[in-house]
CSV table of C-alpha atoms and ligand atoms in Angstrom, one decimal:
chain,number,residue,atom,x,y,z
A,12,MET,CA,0.0,0.0,0.0
A,13,THR,CA,1.6,3.3,-1.1
A,14,PHE,CA,0.7,6.7,0.2
A,15,LYS,CA,1.9,9.6,-1.9
A,16,THR,CA,2.6,13.1,-0.5
A,17,ALA,CA,-1.1,14.0,-0.4
A,18,GLY,CA,-1.9,10.8,1.4
A,19,PHE,CA,0.2,11.2,4.5
A,20,LYS,CA,1.2,13.8,7.0
A,21,LEU,CA,4.5,13.3,8.8
A,22,ASP,CA,5.3,14.6,12.3
A,23,THR,CA,9.0,13.9,12.9
A,24,HIS,CA,8.9,15.7,16.2
A,25,TYR,CA,6.6,13.1,17.8
A,26,ASN,CA,7.6,10.2,15.4
A,27,ARG,CA,4.0,10.0,14.1
A,28,VAL,CA,2.6,9.7,10.7
A,29,ARG,CA,-1.0,10.1,9.6
A,30,LEU,CA,-2.0,7.9,6.8
A,31,SER,CA,-5.1,8.9,4.8
A,32,LYS,CA,-7.7,6.2,4.2
A,33,GLY,CA,-9.4,8.4,1.7
A,34,ALA,CA,-11.5,11.5,1.6
A,35,ASN,CA,-14.9,12.5,0.4
A,36,LEU,CA,-14.6,16.1,-0.8
A,37,LYS,CA,-18.3,16.6,-1.3
A,38,GLU,CA,-19.1,15.7,2.2
A,39,TYR,CA,-16.0,17.2,3.7
A,40,TRP,CA,-14.8,14.2,5.6
A,41,SER,CA,-11.6,12.2,5.6
A,42,ASP,CA,-10.5,9.2,7.5
A,43,PHE,CA,-7.0,8.4,8.6
A,44,ILE,CA,-4.8,6.0,10.7
A,45,LEU,CA,-2.3,7.5,13.1
A,46,CYS,CA,0.8,5.5,13.4
A,47,GLU,CA,3.7,5.8,15.7
A,48,TYR,CA,7.0,4.8,14.1
A,49,GLN,CA,10.5,3.9,15.1
A,50,THR,CA,13.5,4.2,12.8
A,51,ARG,CA,16.9,2.7,12.9
A,52,SER,CA,19.3,4.7,15.0
A,53,ASP,CA,21.2,5.8,11.9
A,54,VAL,CA,18.1,7.2,10.2
A,55,ASP,CA,16.8,10.7,11.0
A,56,LEU,CA,13.7,11.5,9.0
A,57,SER,CA,13.8,15.2,10.1
A,58,ALA,CA,17.2,15.6,8.4
A,59,VAL,CA,16.2,14.3,5.0
A,60,GLU,CA,15.3,16.7,2.2
A,61,SER,CA,11.8,15.4,1.8
A,62,VAL,CA,9.8,12.2,2.3
A,63,GLN,CA,8.2,11.4,-1.0
A,64,GLN,CA,6.2,8.2,-0.2
A,65,VAL,CA,5.1,6.1,2.7
A,66,ARG,CA,4.6,2.4,2.0
A,67,ALA,CA,2.9,0.0,4.3
A,68,VAL,CA,4.4,-3.4,3.8
A,69,TRP,CA,3.2,-6.7,5.4
A,70,THR,CA,6.3,-8.7,6.2
A,71,GLY,CA,4.4,-11.9,7.1
A,72,ASP,CA,4.7,-11.1,10.8
A,73,GLU,CA,3.7,-7.5,11.1
A,74,TRP,CA,3.2,-4.2,9.2
A,75,GLU,CA,6.3,-2.2,8.4
A,76,LEU,CA,6.3,1.4,7.3
A,77,HIS,CA,8.8,2.2,4.6
A,78,PHE,CA,9.6,5.9,4.1
A,79,VAL,CA,10.9,6.8,0.6
A,80,CYS,CA,13.1,9.8,1.1
A,81,LYS,CA,14.9,12.2,-1.1
A,82,VAL,CA,18.5,12.5,0.2
A,83,GLU,CA,21.4,14.2,-1.3
A,84,ILE,CA,24.4,11.9,-1.4
A,85,GLU,CA,27.8,12.1,-2.8
A,86,VAL,CA,28.3,9.4,-5.3
A,87,SER,CA,31.7,7.9,-5.7
A,88,GLU,CA,33.3,7.0,-9.0
A,89,ALA,CA,32.8,3.3,-10.0
A,90,PRO,CA,35.6,1.3,-8.3
A,91,GLY,CA,36.3,-0.5,-11.6
A,92,GLU,CA,34.8,-2.1,-14.7
A,93,LYS,CA,34.4,-5.7,-13.7
A,94,SER,CA,31.1,-7.4,-13.1
A,95,VAL,CA,29.8,-9.8,-10.5
A,96,GLY,CA,26.8,-12.1,-10.7
A,97,VAL,CA,24.6,-12.5,-7.6
A,98,ASP,CA,22.3,-15.5,-7.2
A,99,LEU,CA,19.9,-15.2,-4.2
A,100,GLY,CA,18.5,-18.3,-2.7
A,101,ILE,CA,17.6,-20.2,0.4
A,102,THR,CA,20.5,-22.5,1.0
A,103,ASN,CA,23.0,-19.8,0.3
A,104,PHE,CA,21.3,-16.5,0.7
A,105,ALA,CA,23.8,-15.1,-1.8
A,106,ALA,CA,26.2,-16.7,-4.2
A,107,LEU,CA,28.6,-14.4,-6.0
A,108,ALA,CA,30.6,-15.1,-9.1
A,109,TYR,CA,33.2,-12.5,-10.0
A,110,GLU,CA,34.4,-11.9,-13.5
A,111,ASP,CA,38.0,-13.0,-12.7
A,112,GLY,CA,36.7,-16.4,-11.7
A,113,HIS,CA,36.6,-16.5,-8.0
A,114,SER,CA,33.3,-17.0,-6.1
A,115,GLU,CA,31.8,-16.5,-2.7
A,116,LEU,CA,29.0,-18.1,-0.7
A,117,TYR,CA,26.9,-16.5,2.1
A,118,PRO,CA,25.0,-19.3,3.8
A,119,LEU,CA,21.8,-18.7,5.7
A,120,ASN,CA,23.0,-20.5,8.8
A,121,CYS,CA,22.5,-17.7,11.2
A,122,LEU,CA,19.0,-16.7,10.1
A,123,LYS,CA,18.0,-20.3,10.3
A,124,GLU,CA,19.2,-20.5,13.9
A,125,ASP,CA,17.5,-17.3,14.7
A,126,ASP,CA,14.2,-18.4,13.1
A,127,TYR,CA,14.3,-21.7,15.0
A,128,TYR,CA,15.0,-19.9,18.3
A,129,PHE,CA,12.3,-17.3,17.9
A,130,SER,CA,9.6,-19.6,16.5
A,131,LYS,CA,10.1,-21.9,19.5
A,132,ARG,CA,9.9,-19.0,21.9
A,133,ILE,CA,6.8,-17.5,20.2
A,134,ALA,CA,5.2,-21.0,20.3
A,135,GLU,CA,5.7,-21.1,24.0
A,136,CYS,CA,3.7,-17.8,24.5
A,137,ASP,CA,0.2,-18.4,25.8
A,138,ASP,CA,-1.3,-16.1,23.3
A,139,SER,CA,0.1,-15.3,19.9
A,140,ASN,CA,-1.2,-11.7,20.2
A,141,SER,CA,0.3,-11.2,23.6
A,142,GLU,CA,2.7,-8.4,24.2
A,143,GLN,CA,5.5,-10.9,24.7
A,144,ALA,CA,4.8,-12.6,21.4
A,145,THR,CA,4.7,-9.2,19.7
A,146,ARG,CA,8.0,-8.2,21.2
A,147,LEU,CA,9.6,-11.5,20.0
A,148,ASN,CA,8.3,-11.0,16.5
A,149,GLN,CA,9.7,-7.5,16.5
A,150,LYS,CA,13.0,-8.7,17.7
A,151,LYS,CA,13.1,-11.4,15.0
A,152,SER,CA,12.3,-8.9,12.4
A,153,ALA,CA,14.9,-6.4,13.6
A,154,ARG,CA,17.6,-9.1,13.5
A,155,ARG,CA,16.7,-10.0,10.0
A,156,THR,CA,16.9,-6.3,9.0
A,157,HIS,CA,20.3,-6.1,10.7
A,158,TYR,CA,21.5,-9.2,8.8
A,159,PHE,CA,20.3,-7.8,5.4
A,160,HIS,CA,22.0,-4.5,6.1
A,161,THR,CA,25.3,-6.1,7.2
A,162,LEU,CA,25.3,-8.5,4.3
A,163,SER,CA,24.5,-5.9,1.6
A,164,LYS,CA,27.2,-3.6,3.1
A,165,HIS,CA,29.7,-6.4,3.2
A,166,ILE,CA,29.0,-7.4,-0.5
A,167,VAL,CA,29.3,-3.8,-1.7
A,168,GLN,CA,32.6,-3.5,0.2
A,169,ARG,CA,33.8,-6.7,-1.5
A,170,CYS,CA,32.9,-5.2,-4.9
A,171,VAL,CA,34.8,-2.0,-4.1
A,172,ASP,CA,37.8,-4.2,-3.2
A,173,GLU,CA,37.5,-6.2,-6.3
A,174,GLY,CA,37.1,-3.3,-8.7
A,175,VAL,CA,33.5,-4.1,-9.6
A,176,GLY,CA,31.5,-1.6,-11.5
A,177,THR,CA,28.4,-3.7,-12.3
A,178,ILE,CA,26.5,-6.0,-10.0
A,179,VAL,CA,24.1,-8.3,-11.9
A,180,VAL,CA,21.4,-9.7,-9.7
A,181,GLY,CA,18.7,-12.2,-10.7
A,182,ASP,CA,15.1,-10.9,-10.4
A,183,LEU,CA,13.1,-13.3,-8.4
A,184,SER,CA,9.8,-13.2,-10.2
A,185,GLY,CA,10.2,-17.0,-10.6
A,186,ILE,CA,10.0,-17.5,-6.9
A,187,ARG,CA,7.1,-15.2,-6.6
A,188,GLU,CA,5.1,-17.1,-9.3
A,189,ASN,CA,5.7,-20.3,-7.5
A,190,GLU,CA,4.5,-18.9,-4.3
A,191,GLU,CA,1.3,-17.7,-6.0
A,192,ASN,CA,0.7,-21.1,-7.6
A,193,GLY,CA,1.1,-22.7,-4.2
A,194,GLU,CA,4.2,-24.5,-5.5
A,195,SER,CA,6.4,-23.8,-2.6
A,196,LYS,CA,8.2,-27.1,-2.7
A,197,ASP,CA,11.7,-25.6,-2.5
A,198,TRP,CA,10.7,-23.5,0.4
A,199,GLU,CA,9.2,-26.3,2.4
A,200,LYS,CA,12.4,-28.2,2.4
A,201,HIS,CA,13.9,-25.5,4.5
A,202,GLY,CA,11.5,-26.2,7.4
A,203,ASN,CA,11.1,-23.4,9.8
A,204,LEU,CA,12.6,-20.7,7.7
A,205,ASP,CA,9.7,-18.6,6.5
A,206,LEU,CA,11.7,-16.4,4.1
A,207,HIS,CA,9.5,-15.1,1.4
A,208,SER,CA,10.1,-13.2,-1.8
A,209,TRP,CA,9.6,-9.9,0.0
A,210,ALA,CA,12.9,-10.6,1.9
A,211,PHE,CA,14.8,-10.9,-1.4
A,212,ASP,CA,13.1,-7.7,-2.8
A,213,ARG,CA,14.1,-5.8,0.3
A,214,PHE,CA,17.6,-7.2,0.2
A,215,THR,CA,17.9,-6.2,-3.5
A,216,ASP,CA,16.7,-2.7,-2.6
A,217,LEU,CA,19.3,-2.3,0.1
A,218,LEU,CA,22.1,-3.7,-2.1
A,219,THR,CA,21.1,-1.3,-4.9
A,220,TYR,CA,21.1,1.7,-2.6
A,221,LYS,CA,24.4,0.9,-1.0
A,222,ALA,CA,26.1,0.0,-4.3
A,223,GLU,CA,24.9,3.2,-6.0
A,224,MET,CA,26.5,5.3,-3.3
A,225,GLU,CA,29.8,3.7,-4.3
A,226,GLY,CA,29.2,4.3,-8.0
A,227,ILE,CA,28.4,0.7,-8.7
A,228,THR,CA,25.4,-0.1,-11.1
A,229,VAL,CA,23.0,-2.8,-10.2
A,230,GLU,CA,21.2,-4.5,-13.0
A,231,GLU,CA,18.4,-7.0,-12.5
A,232,VAL,CA,18.1,-9.8,-15.1
A,233,SER,CA,15.6,-12.6,-15.5
A,234,GLU,CA,16.7,-15.8,-13.6
A,235,GLU,CA,15.2,-17.9,-16.4
A,236,ASP,CA,17.4,-21.0,-17.1
A,237,THR,CA,20.2,-19.7,-15.0
A,238,SER,CA,20.1,-22.8,-12.7
A,239,LYS,CA,19.7,-25.2,-15.7
A,240,SER,CA,22.4,-24.3,-18.0
A,241,CYS,CA,26.2,-24.8,-17.7
A,242,SER,CA,27.9,-21.5,-17.2
A,243,PHE,CA,31.1,-22.8,-18.8
A,244,CYS,CA,29.9,-24.3,-22.1
A,245,GLY,CA,26.5,-22.7,-22.1
A,246,ARG,CA,24.7,-25.9,-22.8
A,247,THR,CA,21.3,-26.7,-21.2
A,248,SER,CA,20.9,-30.4,-21.3
A,249,ASP,CA,18.5,-32.8,-19.5
A,250,THR,CA,21.4,-34.9,-18.5
A,251,ASN,CA,23.0,-32.0,-16.7
A,252,ARG,CA,22.1,-32.3,-13.0
A,253,VAL,CA,22.5,-31.0,-9.5
A,254,GLU,CA,23.9,-33.5,-7.0
A,255,ARG,CA,24.4,-32.5,-3.4
A,256,GLY,CA,24.6,-28.8,-4.3
A,257,LEU,CA,26.9,-29.4,-7.2
A,258,TYR,CA,26.1,-28.7,-10.8
A,259,VAL,CA,27.4,-31.4,-13.1
A,260,CYS,CA,27.6,-30.8,-16.9
A,261,ASP,CA,27.6,-33.9,-19.0
A,262,THR,CA,28.8,-32.1,-22.1
A,263,CYS,CA,32.0,-30.4,-20.9
A,264,GLY,CA,32.5,-32.1,-17.5
A,265,THR,CA,32.3,-29.0,-15.4
A,266,VAL,CA,31.5,-29.6,-11.8
A,267,ALA,CA,30.6,-26.5,-9.9
A,268,ASN,CA,28.7,-25.3,-6.9
A,269,ALA,CA,25.1,-25.1,-8.2
A,270,ASP,CA,24.5,-21.6,-6.8
A,271,VAL,CA,27.8,-20.3,-8.1
A,272,ASN,CA,27.0,-21.7,-11.5
A,273,GLY,CA,23.7,-19.8,-11.3
A,274,ALA,CA,25.4,-16.6,-10.3
A,275,GLU,CA,27.9,-16.9,-13.2
A,276,ASN,CA,25.0,-17.4,-15.6
A,277,ILE,CA,23.3,-14.3,-14.2
A,278,ARG,CA,26.6,-12.4,-14.5
A,279,GLN,CA,26.9,-13.4,-18.2
A,280,LYS,CA,23.4,-12.1,-19.0
A,281,VAL,CA,24.8,-8.6,-19.1
A,282,PRO,CA,27.1,-8.2,-22.1
A,283,PRO,CA,30.7,-7.8,-21.1
A,284,ASN,CA,32.2,-4.3,-20.9
A,285,LEU,CA,34.3,-3.8,-24.0
A,286,ALA,CA,37.0,-2.2,-21.9
A,287,SER,CA,37.6,-5.3,-19.8
A,288,ASP,CA,39.5,-8.3,-20.9
A,289,GLY,CA,37.3,-10.8,-19.1
A,290,GLY,CA,40.1,-12.1,-16.9
A,291,ASP,CA,41.6,-15.5,-17.4
A,292,ARG,CA,39.9,-18.5,-16.2
A,293,SER,CA,40.3,-22.2,-16.6
A,294,ASN,CA,37.9,-25.1,-16.4
A,295,GLY,CA,37.0,-26.1,-12.8
A,296,TRP,CA,37.4,-22.6,-11.5
A,297,LEU,CA,33.9,-22.5,-10.1
A,298,ALA,CA,34.3,-25.6,-7.9
A,299,GLN,CA,35.8,-23.9,-4.8
A,300,PRO,CA,34.1,-20.9,-3.6
A,301,SER,CA,35.1,-19.2,-0.4
A,302,THR,CA,32.4,-19.2,2.2
A,303,PHE,CA,31.6,-16.2,4.5
A,304,LEU,CA,29.7,-16.9,7.7
A,305,PHE,CA,27.9,-14.3,9.8
A,306,ASN,CA,29.6,-14.1,13.2
A,307,LYS,CA,27.0,-13.2,15.8
A,308,GLU,CA,29.7,-12.0,18.3
A,309,THR,CA,31.4,-9.6,15.9
A,310,GLY,CA,28.2,-8.9,13.9
A,311,ALA,CA,30.2,-9.2,10.7
A,312,PHE,CA,30.8,-11.6,7.9
A,313,ALA,CA,34.1,-13.5,8.1
A,314,PRO,CA,35.6,-16.2,5.8
A,315,GLN,CA,35.0,-19.7,7.1
A,316,GLU,CA,38.1,-21.4,8.2
A,317,GLN,CA,39.4,-23.8,5.5
A,318,VAL,CA,39.2,-27.4,6.6
A,319,THR,CA,42.1,-29.3,5.3
A,320,SER,CA,42.0,-33.1,5.2
B,5,LIG,ZN1,29.2,-27.6,-19.7
């Protein structure tokens, strides 16, 4: 639900916003909802140039108000001309395939643990509408928001370090359609994790905003066939398959992490920049991505220790 400038009145002094439910000009009445809001500590609505829209978004647990603000920012020059492909999913929240061949995985381990913990505690509440249950829901939602902010910030920083000028991200309309058709098979496999398409949309918004501040362009492309075809030889064959998270190509013999293969296909959907040489890469380069885990104690993403056997 979107409220344009005429549809809301913002009072940043008392942190309240009045959302119009419509007006009847002939009979001179209007109806509205008065909402109290909280913003993240780093956001000050009274300091922005203007608030252009207010959106009420149902997150699955509660209503969130999103304020669309006009802010003047200094945009940096693009850190480089390379590209990176980002595949968003539910095993690895993000898989990144860089142009020079290396790749990174960001597993959802910590959100899964959080979800399990909060679902359990909410279930223990006598009443799902109780104050305690509401507080737990808010906490769960705040931790997710924090995770998305930290991850998008981390990925943008990695792109700056790697000289990336273009982030190519798959648009998730496929997931949305499946949800609408009731075909949520892939989701059910992940048990308690109720992560819906809105979470990916929100993450993409955060990533885009943070990337643009660094002068990096974010392009959304269709995810069609990106999980089915081989990113090395380009072939889509019925005999190509995914086994235990690995994509196996029968034609060229590539074996790669399935999410990284998807991310590389997404990256290749944007034509290469003529100025870049495409890096040098050999077959099998996709097989060993580095994995970054969210560390709850430091609140940051750190590379998983390599296990040598
Ligand atoms: Zn192949």
